[in-house]
Amino acid sequence: MSVTYLEAIREAQARALAEDSRVFIYGQDVGAFGGAFKATKNLAREFPGRVMDAPISEDAIVGLGVGAALEGLRPILEMQFADFSTVGFNQIVNQAATLFWRTGVPCPITIRLPCGGTSGSGPFHSQNLETIYSHYPGLVVMAPATVEDAYSMLLAAIAIDDPVIFCEHKLLYYHLKAESLPAEALPVGKARLAREGRDLTIVAYSAMVHEALAVAAQLATEDVEVEVVDLRTVKPLDTDTVIASVARTGRLLAVGESWPWGGVTAEVVSRVAAEGFNLLDAPPVRLNSRDTPVPFHPSLWKAHRPTAESIANAARKLLRQ
Amino acid sequence: MVPSEIDREGDLESPVSRDLCLRAFRWMILARVLDDKLASLYRGGKIHGGVFLGRGQEALSAAAGVSLRRSDVFAPLIRDLAGRLGFGETVLDVVRTYLGSALGPMRGRDGNVHRGRPRQGLLPMISHLGAMISVANGILLARRLKGVTDSVGIASIGDGATSTGSFHEALNQAAVERLPLVLVVANNQYAYSTGNERQFACRALIDRAPGYGVEGCTVDGTSLVECLSAIGQAVARAREGRGPQMIEARLLRLCGHGEHDDAGYVNAELKAGAIGRDCLKLAEEFLRGRNLASPQQIGQWRREAQATVEQAVAQVQREPGPDPYAEEWCALSGRKLADPAQV
């Protein structure tokens, strides 16, 4: 038996619904239909009245979630696509994210954002928005790369008393498989060493971890040992694990799928430069998507985001420095 | 003999109890006295940030506050001091938030009208208009999921907020879920300086109610008994399970948007007309005319309000402000999840 990344997300929600009567799911088409990606398949039937279709109103979806959280419930809010969360942006960053700090009353909501491009999805069904949510105080931002993390981190997100932006990558939904669901997990906020190496550190998260691992495998044939750090949560960012890795390798390549201006990779490079400058044997490098909307056509889409090929090129260049 | 129910000219849809009317009137007095004091402190440079008054809207607001039970939900807006007090907010909470006392509910982290006690059903508004309606929806939906069925929520907004996407999304959502929400729209003719003719093009805001599938009515916002009657009836309908209710109250803001604003843009004809009458004066005339309260009694209430306000201000002015060195500077309740860059 194997379980996909998407099934892990479905199973985490099923378990949360079964174990905690405070949990409910609210979002577009999540009810009888089971969600646009089937992340809530059969949950409405298994948990009657607790998996509710919402009107196409992201602002009101998040606002309702905040109110329900105030009343002691644990809403899971599905944005059909991460891109549409911008319609609910105000409620996320100004209502949910400020509530605890302003009033001392926690706001335990989990907002699921199906992120990332798949070929043919175009500018409005492909975005990676972890950067903008990380910029705001009061939010925890997760970007799991593995089936195990998709499951355990979603359960953790629901249990956390603060608003969590859960960035799940659509490209991983179907093809990423694990043998079984995990029984234990790293703590939230702790990065994972996805592969050990001594020549170069690639810091990545979400789908980019798999591109980085492919690069590591490829460069191993060229006698280069690449270490891959999977951030898991981008906020909080596990600076210690990143710097410890750079201390071993002396070289840093930070890879992210969101846009290049600012963002997670800039934050990683900035922290290493500020706190571990003397550990670096070469200037740190960032690789992101291109600074345009996400293109529709497969040939453009593949060239828009970092891939194993472009990461490997950047890594080789960095190793020559 | 003093009647126990007021049915002015027999034209109220639902009669209003004398007791409720007098309670609301006393909150109106207290709100006016406190607002005047806050305006005076502002002019004296004693308040950081803005001051936003409810002058001219006390009847509507007080009617909302007293129509709710303490276990209900109230999402007030910036001109709802009377309603907040009627719902249970203390004068100390108000003064502490305006003066930035560390002992207030917002502890200097937020100020003026941005205050509340969410655990007591009093929502702390954010500045983005219309955004509190769906939060009230969420509380009401959560209560339904928990099996609590007799709760009602009032969300208060102005004419300007009806132009927002949040208003549309939330009212539609409340209607779809058939939530016990009462949306009270204070149509005070201006959103800051923008008049209704630049705000909406429908004949009347209340015409929107049937478009959402909710019951609606209009009310003269200058008349306390009419506001009490209309809101009381809407609350009762919502509590019965008839779904969301919308009320459009027509009135005029008798002050600037904030105390920084001289409101020179307000049309003189509106000010001179029926809509420009002061609801507090009208209520006093009504109560005296009906022998529901004597001038002596009203004078006594006003003096009590003044004493309460003066005492609260004197007390809060001696209280400490927030200490930036003792501040945690952490926006998460789970402090171990704080990002290392910030601590």
PDB file of N, CA, C and O in Angstrom, chain A residues 26 49 55 57-60 63-64 67-68 70-71 73 87 90-91 94-95 100-106 138 160-162 188 235-237 239 271, chain B residues 106-107 109-110 114 118-119 124-126 128 131-132 134-135 138-139 141-143 145-146 166 169 173 327 330-334 337 339-342:
ATOM      1  N   TYR A  26     -14.186  24.341   5.655  1.00  0.00           N
ATOM      2  CA  TYR A  26     -15.037  25.287   4.938  1.00  0.00           C
ATOM      3  C   TYR A  26     -14.267  25.772   3.710  1.00  0.00           C
ATOM      4  O   TYR A  26     -13.102  26.181   3.822  1.00  0.00           O
ATOM      5  N   GLY A  49     -22.209  17.571   8.221  1.00  0.00           N
ATOM      6  CA  GLY A  49     -22.367  18.912   8.788  1.00  0.00           C
ATOM      7  C   GLY A  49     -21.065  19.602   9.128  1.00  0.00           C
ATOM      8  O   GLY A  49     -21.062  20.759   9.537  1.00  0.00           O
ATOM      9  N   PRO A  55     -19.665  29.884  -0.507  1.00  0.00           N
ATOM     10  CA  PRO A  55     -19.792  30.671  -1.746  1.00  0.00           C
ATOM     11  C   PRO A  55     -18.403  31.146  -2.204  1.00  0.00           C
ATOM     12  O   PRO A  55     -17.434  31.059  -1.438  1.00  0.00           O
ATOM     13  N   SER A  57     -16.261  33.401  -2.090  1.00  0.00           N
ATOM     14  CA  SER A  57     -16.087  34.607  -1.275  1.00  0.00           C
ATOM     15  C   SER A  57     -14.917  34.395  -0.317  1.00  0.00           C
ATOM     16  O   SER A  57     -15.110  34.147   0.862  1.00  0.00           O
ATOM     17  N   GLU A  58     -13.706  34.511  -0.846  1.00  0.00           N
ATOM     18  CA  GLU A  58     -12.544  34.199  -0.009  1.00  0.00           C
ATOM     19  C   GLU A  58     -12.458  35.114   1.203  1.00  0.00           C
ATOM     20  O   GLU A  58     -12.049  34.691   2.287  1.00  0.00           O
ATOM     21  N   ASP A  59     -12.837  36.375   1.034  1.00  0.00           N
ATOM     22  CA  ASP A  59     -12.809  37.303   2.163  1.00  0.00           C
ATOM     23  C   ASP A  59     -13.722  36.798   3.275  1.00  0.00           C
ATOM     24  O   ASP A  59     -13.324  36.695   4.440  1.00  0.00           O
ATOM     25  N   ALA A  60     -14.931  36.456   2.922  1.00  0.00           N
ATOM     26  CA  ALA A  60     -15.892  35.997   3.930  1.00  0.00           C
ATOM     27  C   ALA A  60     -15.551  34.601   4.451  1.00  0.00           C
ATOM     28  O   ALA A  60     -15.873  34.264   5.595  1.00  0.00           O
ATOM     29  N   GLY A  63     -12.932  35.389   7.057  1.00  0.00           N
ATOM     30  CA  GLY A  63     -13.581  36.096   8.170  1.00  0.00           C
ATOM     31  C   GLY A  63     -14.414  35.141   9.013  1.00  0.00           C
ATOM     32  O   GLY A  63     -14.358  35.167  10.251  1.00  0.00           O
ATOM     33  N   LEU A  64     -15.151  34.274   8.357  1.00  0.00           N
ATOM     34  CA  LEU A  64     -15.957  33.291   9.089  1.00  0.00           C
ATOM     35  C   LEU A  64     -15.057  32.363   9.906  1.00  0.00           C
ATOM     36  O   LEU A  64     -15.374  32.023  11.055  1.00  0.00           O
ATOM     37  N   GLY A  67     -14.001  34.110  13.074  1.00  0.00           N
ATOM     38  CA  GLY A  67     -15.086  34.124  14.057  1.00  0.00           C
ATOM     39  C   GLY A  67     -15.269  32.770  14.718  1.00  0.00           C
ATOM     40  O   GLY A  67     -15.429  32.670  15.944  1.00  0.00           O
ATOM     41  N   ALA A  68     -15.200  31.718  13.921  1.00  0.00           N
ATOM     42  CA  ALA A  68     -15.362  30.373  14.477  1.00  0.00           C
ATOM     43  C   ALA A  68     -14.214  30.041  15.423  1.00  0.00           C
ATOM     44  O   ALA A  68     -14.406  29.395  16.458  1.00  0.00           O
ATOM     45  N   LEU A  70     -12.594  32.207  17.215  1.00  0.00           N
ATOM     46  CA  LEU A  70     -12.876  32.960  18.446  1.00  0.00           C
ATOM     47  C   LEU A  70     -13.852  32.192  19.327  1.00  0.00           C
ATOM     48  O   LEU A  70     -13.830  32.313  20.550  1.00  0.00           O
ATOM     49  N   GLU A  71     -14.700  31.427  18.689  1.00  0.00           N
ATOM     50  CA  GLU A  71     -15.716  30.674  19.421  1.00  0.00           C
ATOM     51  C   GLU A  71     -15.174  29.313  19.868  1.00  0.00           C
ATOM     52  O   GLU A  71     -15.912  28.488  20.394  1.00  0.00           O
ATOM     53  N   LEU A  73     -13.546  26.954  17.939  1.00  0.00           N
ATOM     54  CA  LEU A  73     -13.436  25.879  16.948  1.00  0.00           C
ATOM     55  C   LEU A  73     -12.078  25.960  16.235  1.00  0.00           C
ATOM     56  O   LEU A  73     -11.300  26.874  16.453  1.00  0.00           O
ATOM     57  N   VAL A  87      -7.820  37.325  -2.635  1.00  0.00           N
ATOM     58  CA  VAL A  87      -9.131  37.953  -2.409  1.00  0.00           C
ATOM     59  C   VAL A  87      -9.446  37.969  -0.905  1.00  0.00           C
ATOM     60  O   VAL A  87     -10.130  38.847  -0.415  1.00  0.00           O
ATOM     61  N   ASN A  90      -6.928  40.473   2.920  1.00  0.00           N
ATOM     62  CA  ASN A  90      -7.182  41.410   4.019  1.00  0.00           C
ATOM     63  C   ASN A  90      -7.548  40.680   5.303  1.00  0.00           C
ATOM     64  O   ASN A  90      -7.020  40.981   6.377  1.00  0.00           O
ATOM     65  N   GLN A  91      -8.441  39.710   5.198  1.00  0.00           N
ATOM     66  CA  GLN A  91      -8.856  38.983   6.398  1.00  0.00           C
ATOM     67  C   GLN A  91      -7.701  38.161   6.970  1.00  0.00           C
ATOM     68  O   GLN A  91      -7.615  37.972   8.182  1.00  0.00           O
ATOM     69  N   ASN A  94      -4.772  41.131   8.057  1.00  0.00           N
ATOM     70  CA  ASN A  94      -5.198  42.199   8.963  1.00  0.00           C
ATOM     71  C   ASN A  94      -6.139  41.726  10.063  1.00  0.00           C
ATOM     72  O   ASN A  94      -6.197  42.340  11.126  1.00  0.00           O
ATOM     73  N   GLN A  95      -6.875  40.691   9.797  1.00  0.00           N
ATOM     74  CA  GLN A  95      -7.813  40.204  10.823  1.00  0.00           C
ATOM     75  C   GLN A  95      -7.167  39.044  11.598  1.00  0.00           C
ATOM     76  O   GLN A  95      -6.889  39.170  12.797  1.00  0.00           O
ATOM     77  N   PHE A 100      -4.365  37.990  17.819  1.00  0.00           N
ATOM     78  CA  PHE A 100      -3.744  37.646  19.105  1.00  0.00           C
ATOM     79  C   PHE A 100      -2.962  38.820  19.665  1.00  0.00           C
ATOM     80  O   PHE A 100      -3.059  39.155  20.843  1.00  0.00           O
ATOM     81  N   TRP A 101      -2.192  39.450  18.816  1.00  0.00           N
ATOM     82  CA  TRP A 101      -1.351  40.546  19.316  1.00  0.00           C
ATOM     83  C   TRP A 101      -2.203  41.693  19.853  1.00  0.00           C
ATOM     84  O   TRP A 101      -1.899  42.291  20.877  1.00  0.00           O
ATOM     85  N   ARG A 102      -3.309  41.975  19.173  1.00  0.00           N
ATOM     86  CA  ARG A 102      -4.156  43.090  19.615  1.00  0.00           C
ATOM     87  C   ARG A 102      -4.928  42.743  20.878  1.00  0.00           C
ATOM     88  O   ARG A 102      -5.095  43.585  21.764  1.00  0.00           O
ATOM     89  N   THR A 103      -5.445  41.518  20.946  1.00  0.00           N
ATOM     90  CA  THR A 103      -6.418  41.222  22.005  1.00  0.00           C
ATOM     91  C   THR A 103      -5.958  40.176  23.017  1.00  0.00           C
ATOM     92  O   THR A 103      -6.608  40.018  24.046  1.00  0.00           O
ATOM     93  N   GLY A 104      -4.903  39.435  22.692  1.00  0.00           N
ATOM     94  CA  GLY A 104      -4.496  38.344  23.577  1.00  0.00           C
ATOM     95  C   GLY A 104      -5.313  37.082  23.388  1.00  0.00           C
ATOM     96  O   GLY A 104      -5.111  36.097  24.095  1.00  0.00           O
ATOM     97  N   VAL A 105      -6.229  37.107  22.431  1.00  0.00           N
ATOM     98  CA  VAL A 105      -7.053  35.926  22.162  1.00  0.00           C
ATOM     99  C   VAL A 105      -6.496  35.239  20.906  1.00  0.00           C
ATOM    100  O   VAL A 105      -6.416  35.858  19.847  1.00  0.00           O
ATOM    101  N   PRO A 106      -6.091  33.977  21.008  1.00  0.00           N
ATOM    102  CA  PRO A 106      -5.488  33.289  19.857  1.00  0.00           C
ATOM    103  C   PRO A 106      -6.484  33.045  18.723  1.00  0.00           C
ATOM    104  O   PRO A 106      -7.700  33.047  18.926  1.00  0.00           O
ATOM    105  N   GLY A 138       2.526  37.409  12.763  1.00  0.00           N
ATOM    106  CA  GLY A 138       1.318  36.762  13.270  1.00  0.00           C
ATOM    107  C   GLY A 138       0.889  35.534  12.508  1.00  0.00           C
ATOM    108  O   GLY A 138      -0.149  34.957  12.814  1.00  0.00           O
ATOM    109  N   ILE A 160      -2.010  23.974  16.183  1.00  0.00           N
ATOM    110  CA  ILE A 160      -1.362  25.225  16.598  1.00  0.00           C
ATOM    111  C   ILE A 160      -2.426  26.293  16.880  1.00  0.00           C
ATOM    112  O   ILE A 160      -3.430  26.381  16.189  1.00  0.00           O
ATOM    113  N   ASP A 161      -2.179  27.098  17.919  1.00  0.00           N
ATOM    114  CA  ASP A 161      -3.154  28.114  18.321  1.00  0.00           C
ATOM    115  C   ASP A 161      -3.111  29.380  17.469  1.00  0.00           C
ATOM    116  O   ASP A 161      -3.867  30.314  17.719  1.00  0.00           O
ATOM    117  N   ASP A 162      -2.222  29.435  16.511  1.00  0.00           N
ATOM    118  CA  ASP A 162      -2.083  30.628  15.673  1.00  0.00           C
ATOM    119  C   ASP A 162      -2.505  30.318  14.243  1.00  0.00           C
ATOM    120  O   ASP A 162      -2.579  29.155  13.859  1.00  0.00           O
ATOM    121  N   VAL A 188       7.580  21.399  14.602  1.00  0.00           N
ATOM    122  CA  VAL A 188       7.311  22.521  13.692  1.00  0.00           C
ATOM    123  C   VAL A 188       8.409  23.564  13.871  1.00  0.00           C
ATOM    124  O   VAL A 188       8.812  23.861  14.992  1.00  0.00           O
ATOM    125  N   LYS A 235       8.293  30.100   7.736  1.00  0.00           N
ATOM    126  CA  LYS A 235       8.230  31.002   8.880  1.00  0.00           C
ATOM    127  C   LYS A 235       7.587  30.260  10.037  1.00  0.00           C
ATOM    128  O   LYS A 235       6.449  29.850   9.910  1.00  0.00           O
ATOM    129  N   PRO A 236       8.273  29.999  11.134  1.00  0.00           N
ATOM    130  CA  PRO A 236       9.641  30.443  11.397  1.00  0.00           C
ATOM    131  C   PRO A 236      10.656  29.729  10.508  1.00  0.00           C
ATOM    132  O   PRO A 236      10.461  28.578  10.117  1.00  0.00           O
ATOM    133  N   LEU A 237      11.734  30.438  10.231  1.00  0.00           N
ATOM    134  CA  LEU A 237      12.790  29.912   9.382  1.00  0.00           C
ATOM    135  C   LEU A 237      13.898  29.376  10.293  1.00  0.00           C
ATOM    136  O   LEU A 237      14.397  30.105  11.152  1.00  0.00           O
ATOM    137  N   THR A 239      17.008  29.108  11.012  1.00  0.00           N
ATOM    138  CA  THR A 239      18.322  29.678  10.671  1.00  0.00           C
ATOM    139  C   THR A 239      19.458  28.783  11.163  1.00  0.00           C
ATOM    140  O   THR A 239      20.474  28.622  10.479  1.00  0.00           O
ATOM    141  N   ARG A 271      20.340  36.000   6.164  1.00  0.00           N
ATOM    142  CA  ARG A 271      20.696  35.525   7.513  1.00  0.00           C
ATOM    143  C   ARG A 271      22.075  34.869   7.532  1.00  0.00           C
ATOM    144  O   ARG A 271      22.832  35.034   8.480  1.00  0.00           O
TER     145      ARG A 271
ATOM    146  N   MET B 106      -6.555  46.672  25.150  1.00  0.00           N
ATOM    147  CA  MET B 106      -5.638  46.639  24.004  1.00  0.00           C
ATOM    148  C   MET B 106      -4.198  46.960  24.421  1.00  0.00           C
ATOM    149  O   MET B 106      -3.285  46.909  23.609  1.00  0.00           O
ATOM    150  N   ARG B 107      -3.981  47.332  25.673  1.00  0.00           N
ATOM    151  CA  ARG B 107      -2.641  47.505  26.267  1.00  0.00           C
ATOM    152  C   ARG B 107      -1.717  48.415  25.445  1.00  0.00           C
ATOM    153  O   ARG B 107      -0.515  48.195  25.377  1.00  0.00           O
ATOM    154  N   ARG B 109      -1.466  48.488  22.387  1.00  0.00           N
ATOM    155  CA  ARG B 109      -1.114  47.909  21.080  1.00  0.00           C
ATOM    156  C   ARG B 109      -2.068  48.388  19.995  1.00  0.00           C
ATOM    157  O   ARG B 109      -1.726  48.406  18.813  1.00  0.00           O
ATOM    158  N   ASP B 110      -3.265  48.714  20.400  1.00  0.00           N
ATOM    159  CA  ASP B 110      -4.206  49.318  19.460  1.00  0.00           C
ATOM    160  C   ASP B 110      -4.981  50.374  20.242  1.00  0.00           C
ATOM    161  O   ASP B 110      -4.995  50.344  21.474  1.00  0.00           O
ATOM    162  N   HIS B 114     -10.596  50.912  18.104  1.00  0.00           N
ATOM    163  CA  HIS B 114     -10.158  49.540  17.800  1.00  0.00           C
ATOM    164  C   HIS B 114      -9.991  48.743  19.082  1.00  0.00           C
ATOM    165  O   HIS B 114      -8.897  48.359  19.456  1.00  0.00           O
ATOM    166  N   PRO B 118     -13.171  40.034  22.603  1.00  0.00           N
ATOM    167  CA  PRO B 118     -13.795  39.010  21.752  1.00  0.00           C
ATOM    168  C   PRO B 118     -14.400  37.856  22.547  1.00  0.00           C
ATOM    169  O   PRO B 118     -15.399  37.291  22.138  1.00  0.00           O
ATOM    170  N   ARG B 119     -13.772  37.521  23.672  1.00  0.00           N
ATOM    171  CA  ARG B 119     -14.313  36.391  24.445  1.00  0.00           C
ATOM    172  C   ARG B 119     -15.652  36.742  25.070  1.00  0.00           C
ATOM    173  O   ARG B 119     -16.387  35.869  25.512  1.00  0.00           O
ATOM    174  N   PRO B 124     -13.348  43.385  18.257  1.00  0.00           N
ATOM    175  CA  PRO B 124     -12.471  44.550  18.082  1.00  0.00           C
ATOM    176  C   PRO B 124     -12.303  44.872  16.606  1.00  0.00           C
ATOM    177  O   PRO B 124     -11.622  44.161  15.884  1.00  0.00           O
ATOM    178  N   MET B 125     -12.934  45.926  16.154  1.00  0.00           N
ATOM    179  CA  MET B 125     -12.959  46.216  14.714  1.00  0.00           C
ATOM    180  C   MET B 125     -11.560  46.469  14.167  1.00  0.00           C
ATOM    181  O   MET B 125     -10.702  47.051  14.825  1.00  0.00           O
ATOM    182  N   ILE B 126     -11.334  45.999  12.937  1.00  0.00           N
ATOM    183  CA  ILE B 126     -10.175  46.460  12.186  1.00  0.00           C
ATOM    184  C   ILE B 126     -10.669  47.615  11.310  1.00  0.00           C
ATOM    185  O   ILE B 126     -11.869  47.865  11.191  1.00  0.00           O
ATOM    186  N   HIS B 128     -10.595  48.082   8.145  1.00  0.00           N
ATOM    187  CA  HIS B 128     -11.075  47.761   6.806  1.00  0.00           C
ATOM    188  C   HIS B 128     -12.575  47.497   6.884  1.00  0.00           C
ATOM    189  O   HIS B 128     -13.024  46.513   7.465  1.00  0.00           O
ATOM    190  N   ALA B 131     -15.281  44.277   7.144  1.00  0.00           N
ATOM    191  CA  ALA B 131     -14.528  43.051   7.455  1.00  0.00           C
ATOM    192  C   ALA B 131     -15.030  42.344   8.711  1.00  0.00           C
ATOM    193  O   ALA B 131     -14.722  41.171   8.912  1.00  0.00           O
ATOM    194  N   MET B 132     -15.766  43.033   9.568  1.00  0.00           N
ATOM    195  CA  MET B 132     -16.199  42.389  10.812  1.00  0.00           C
ATOM    196  C   MET B 132     -17.476  41.565  10.622  1.00  0.00           C
ATOM    197  O   MET B 132     -17.822  40.754  11.481  1.00  0.00           O
ATOM    198  N   SER B 134     -18.288  39.164   8.456  1.00  0.00           N
ATOM    199  CA  SER B 134     -18.083  37.719   8.309  1.00  0.00           C
ATOM    200  C   SER B 134     -17.506  37.108   9.580  1.00  0.00           C
ATOM    201  O   SER B 134     -17.699  35.916   9.837  1.00  0.00           O
ATOM    202  N   VAL B 135     -16.804  37.905  10.373  1.00  0.00           N
ATOM    203  CA  VAL B 135     -16.307  37.388  11.658  1.00  0.00           C
ATOM    204  C   VAL B 135     -17.499  37.106  12.582  1.00  0.00           C
ATOM    205  O   VAL B 135     -17.558  36.063  13.241  1.00  0.00           O
ATOM    206  N   GLY B 138     -19.009  33.987  11.553  1.00  0.00           N
ATOM    207  CA  GLY B 138     -18.261  32.819  12.004  1.00  0.00           C
ATOM    208  C   GLY B 138     -18.614  32.429  13.428  1.00  0.00           C
ATOM    209  O   GLY B 138     -18.731  31.237  13.743  1.00  0.00           O
ATOM    210  N   ILE B 139     -18.783  33.419  14.280  1.00  0.00           N
ATOM    211  CA  ILE B 139     -19.172  33.109  15.665  1.00  0.00           C
ATOM    212  C   ILE B 139     -20.563  32.477  15.672  1.00  0.00           C
ATOM    213  O   ILE B 139     -20.802  31.473  16.353  1.00  0.00           O
ATOM    214  N   LEU B 141     -22.108  30.880  13.240  1.00  0.00           N
ATOM    215  CA  LEU B 141     -22.071  29.540  12.651  1.00  0.00           C
ATOM    216  C   LEU B 141     -21.461  28.535  13.633  1.00  0.00           C
ATOM    217  O   LEU B 141     -21.949  27.416  13.784  1.00  0.00           O
ATOM    218  N   ALA B 142     -20.386  28.975  14.310  1.00  0.00           N
ATOM    219  CA  ALA B 142     -19.728  28.078  15.275  1.00  0.00           C
ATOM    220  C   ALA B 142     -20.701  27.716  16.398  1.00  0.00           C
ATOM    221  O   ALA B 142     -20.750  26.576  16.844  1.00  0.00           O
ATOM    222  N   ARG B 143     -21.463  28.687  16.837  1.00  0.00           N
ATOM    223  CA  ARG B 143     -22.427  28.396  17.902  1.00  0.00           C
ATOM    224  C   ARG B 143     -23.469  27.393  17.421  1.00  0.00           C
ATOM    225  O   ARG B 143     -23.882  26.510  18.163  1.00  0.00           O
ATOM    226  N   LEU B 145     -22.958  25.120  15.181  1.00  0.00           N
ATOM    227  CA  LEU B 145     -22.289  23.814  15.141  1.00  0.00           C
ATOM    228  C   LEU B 145     -22.175  23.216  16.533  1.00  0.00           C
ATOM    229  O   LEU B 145     -22.210  22.002  16.707  1.00  0.00           O
ATOM    230  N   LYS B 146     -22.056  24.083  17.536  1.00  0.00           N
ATOM    231  CA  LYS B 146     -21.938  23.601  18.919  1.00  0.00           C
ATOM    232  C   LYS B 146     -23.304  23.340  19.557  1.00  0.00           C
ATOM    233  O   LYS B 146     -23.390  22.957  20.715  1.00  0.00           O
ATOM    234  N   SER B 166     -16.324  43.123   1.032  1.00  0.00           N
ATOM    235  CA  SER B 166     -16.533  42.377   2.283  1.00  0.00           C
ATOM    236  C   SER B 166     -17.994  42.382   2.693  1.00  0.00           C
ATOM    237  O   SER B 166     -18.522  41.372   3.154  1.00  0.00           O
ATOM    238  N   GLU B 169     -19.850  39.993   0.300  1.00  0.00           N
ATOM    239  CA  GLU B 169     -19.526  38.582   0.572  1.00  0.00           C
ATOM    240  C   GLU B 169     -20.162  38.116   1.874  1.00  0.00           C
ATOM    241  O   GLU B 169     -20.696  37.012   1.967  1.00  0.00           O
ATOM    242  N   GLN B 173     -23.116  35.484   2.461  1.00  0.00           N
ATOM    243  CA  GLN B 173     -22.759  34.301   3.255  1.00  0.00           C
ATOM    244  C   GLN B 173     -23.762  34.083   4.390  1.00  0.00           C
ATOM    245  O   GLN B 173     -24.232  32.962   4.622  1.00  0.00           O
ATOM    246  N   GLU B 327       7.746  44.909  26.573  1.00  0.00           N
ATOM    247  CA  GLU B 327       6.898  44.360  25.512  1.00  0.00           C
ATOM    248  C   GLU B 327       7.533  43.087  24.944  1.00  0.00           C
ATOM    249  O   GLU B 327       8.749  43.036  24.735  1.00  0.00           O
ATOM    250  N   CYS B 330       6.048  39.804  20.153  1.00  0.00           N
ATOM    251  CA  CYS B 330       5.783  38.523  19.502  1.00  0.00           C
ATOM    252  C   CYS B 330       4.302  38.479  19.149  1.00  0.00           C
ATOM    253  O   CYS B 330       3.450  38.645  20.010  1.00  0.00           O
ATOM    254  N   ALA B 331       4.011  38.284  17.863  1.00  0.00           N
ATOM    255  CA  ALA B 331       2.624  38.317  17.404  1.00  0.00           C
ATOM    256  C   ALA B 331       1.963  36.947  17.437  1.00  0.00           C
ATOM    257  O   ALA B 331       0.807  36.807  17.050  1.00  0.00           O
ATOM    258  N   LEU B 332       2.708  35.925  17.878  1.00  0.00           N
ATOM    259  CA  LEU B 332       2.143  34.575  17.938  1.00  0.00           C
ATOM    260  C   LEU B 332       1.851  34.202  19.384  1.00  0.00           C
ATOM    261  O   LEU B 332       2.609  34.544  20.294  1.00  0.00           O
ATOM    262  N   SER B 333       0.761  33.471  19.584  1.00  0.00           N
ATOM    263  CA  SER B 333       0.486  32.992  20.939  1.00  0.00           C
ATOM    264  C   SER B 333       1.433  31.846  21.283  1.00  0.00           C
ATOM    265  O   SER B 333       1.800  31.661  22.437  1.00  0.00           O
ATOM    266  N   GLY B 334       1.841  31.081  20.266  1.00  0.00           N
ATOM    267  CA  GLY B 334       2.832  30.022  20.477  1.00  0.00           C
ATOM    268  C   GLY B 334       4.217  30.628  20.346  1.00  0.00           C
ATOM    269  O   GLY B 334       4.798  30.679  19.265  1.00  0.00           O
ATOM    270  N   LEU B 337       7.162  29.357  18.373  1.00  0.00           N
ATOM    271  CA  LEU B 337       7.111  29.401  16.910  1.00  0.00           C
ATOM    272  C   LEU B 337       7.550  30.756  16.356  1.00  0.00           C
ATOM    273  O   LEU B 337       7.491  30.984  15.157  1.00  0.00           O
ATOM    274  N   ASP B 339       9.699  33.574  14.828  1.00  0.00           N
ATOM    275  CA  ASP B 339      10.836  33.488  13.921  1.00  0.00           C
ATOM    276  C   ASP B 339      12.080  34.041  14.616  1.00  0.00           C
ATOM    277  O   ASP B 339      12.010  35.075  15.264  1.00  0.00           O
ATOM    278  N   PRO B 340      13.218  33.342  14.462  1.00  0.00           N
ATOM    279  CA  PRO B 340      14.419  33.789  15.190  1.00  0.00           C
ATOM    280  C   PRO B 340      14.882  35.182  14.789  1.00  0.00           C
ATOM    281  O   PRO B 340      15.592  35.829  15.553  1.00  0.00           O
ATOM    282  N   ALA B 341      14.492  35.660  13.621  1.00  0.00           N
ATOM    283  CA  ALA B 341      14.912  36.997  13.218  1.00  0.00           C
ATOM    284  C   ALA B 341      14.244  38.066  14.063  1.00  0.00           C
ATOM    285  O   ALA B 341      14.678  39.212  14.084  1.00  0.00           O
ATOM    286  N   GLN B 342      13.172  37.691  14.749  1.00  0.00           N
ATOM    287  CA  GLN B 342      12.370  38.723  15.414  1.00  0.00           C
ATOM    288  C   GLN B 342      12.565  38.738  16.919  1.00  0.00           C
ATOM    289  O   GLN B 342      11.971  39.560  17.596  1.00  0.00           O
TER     290      GLN B 342
END
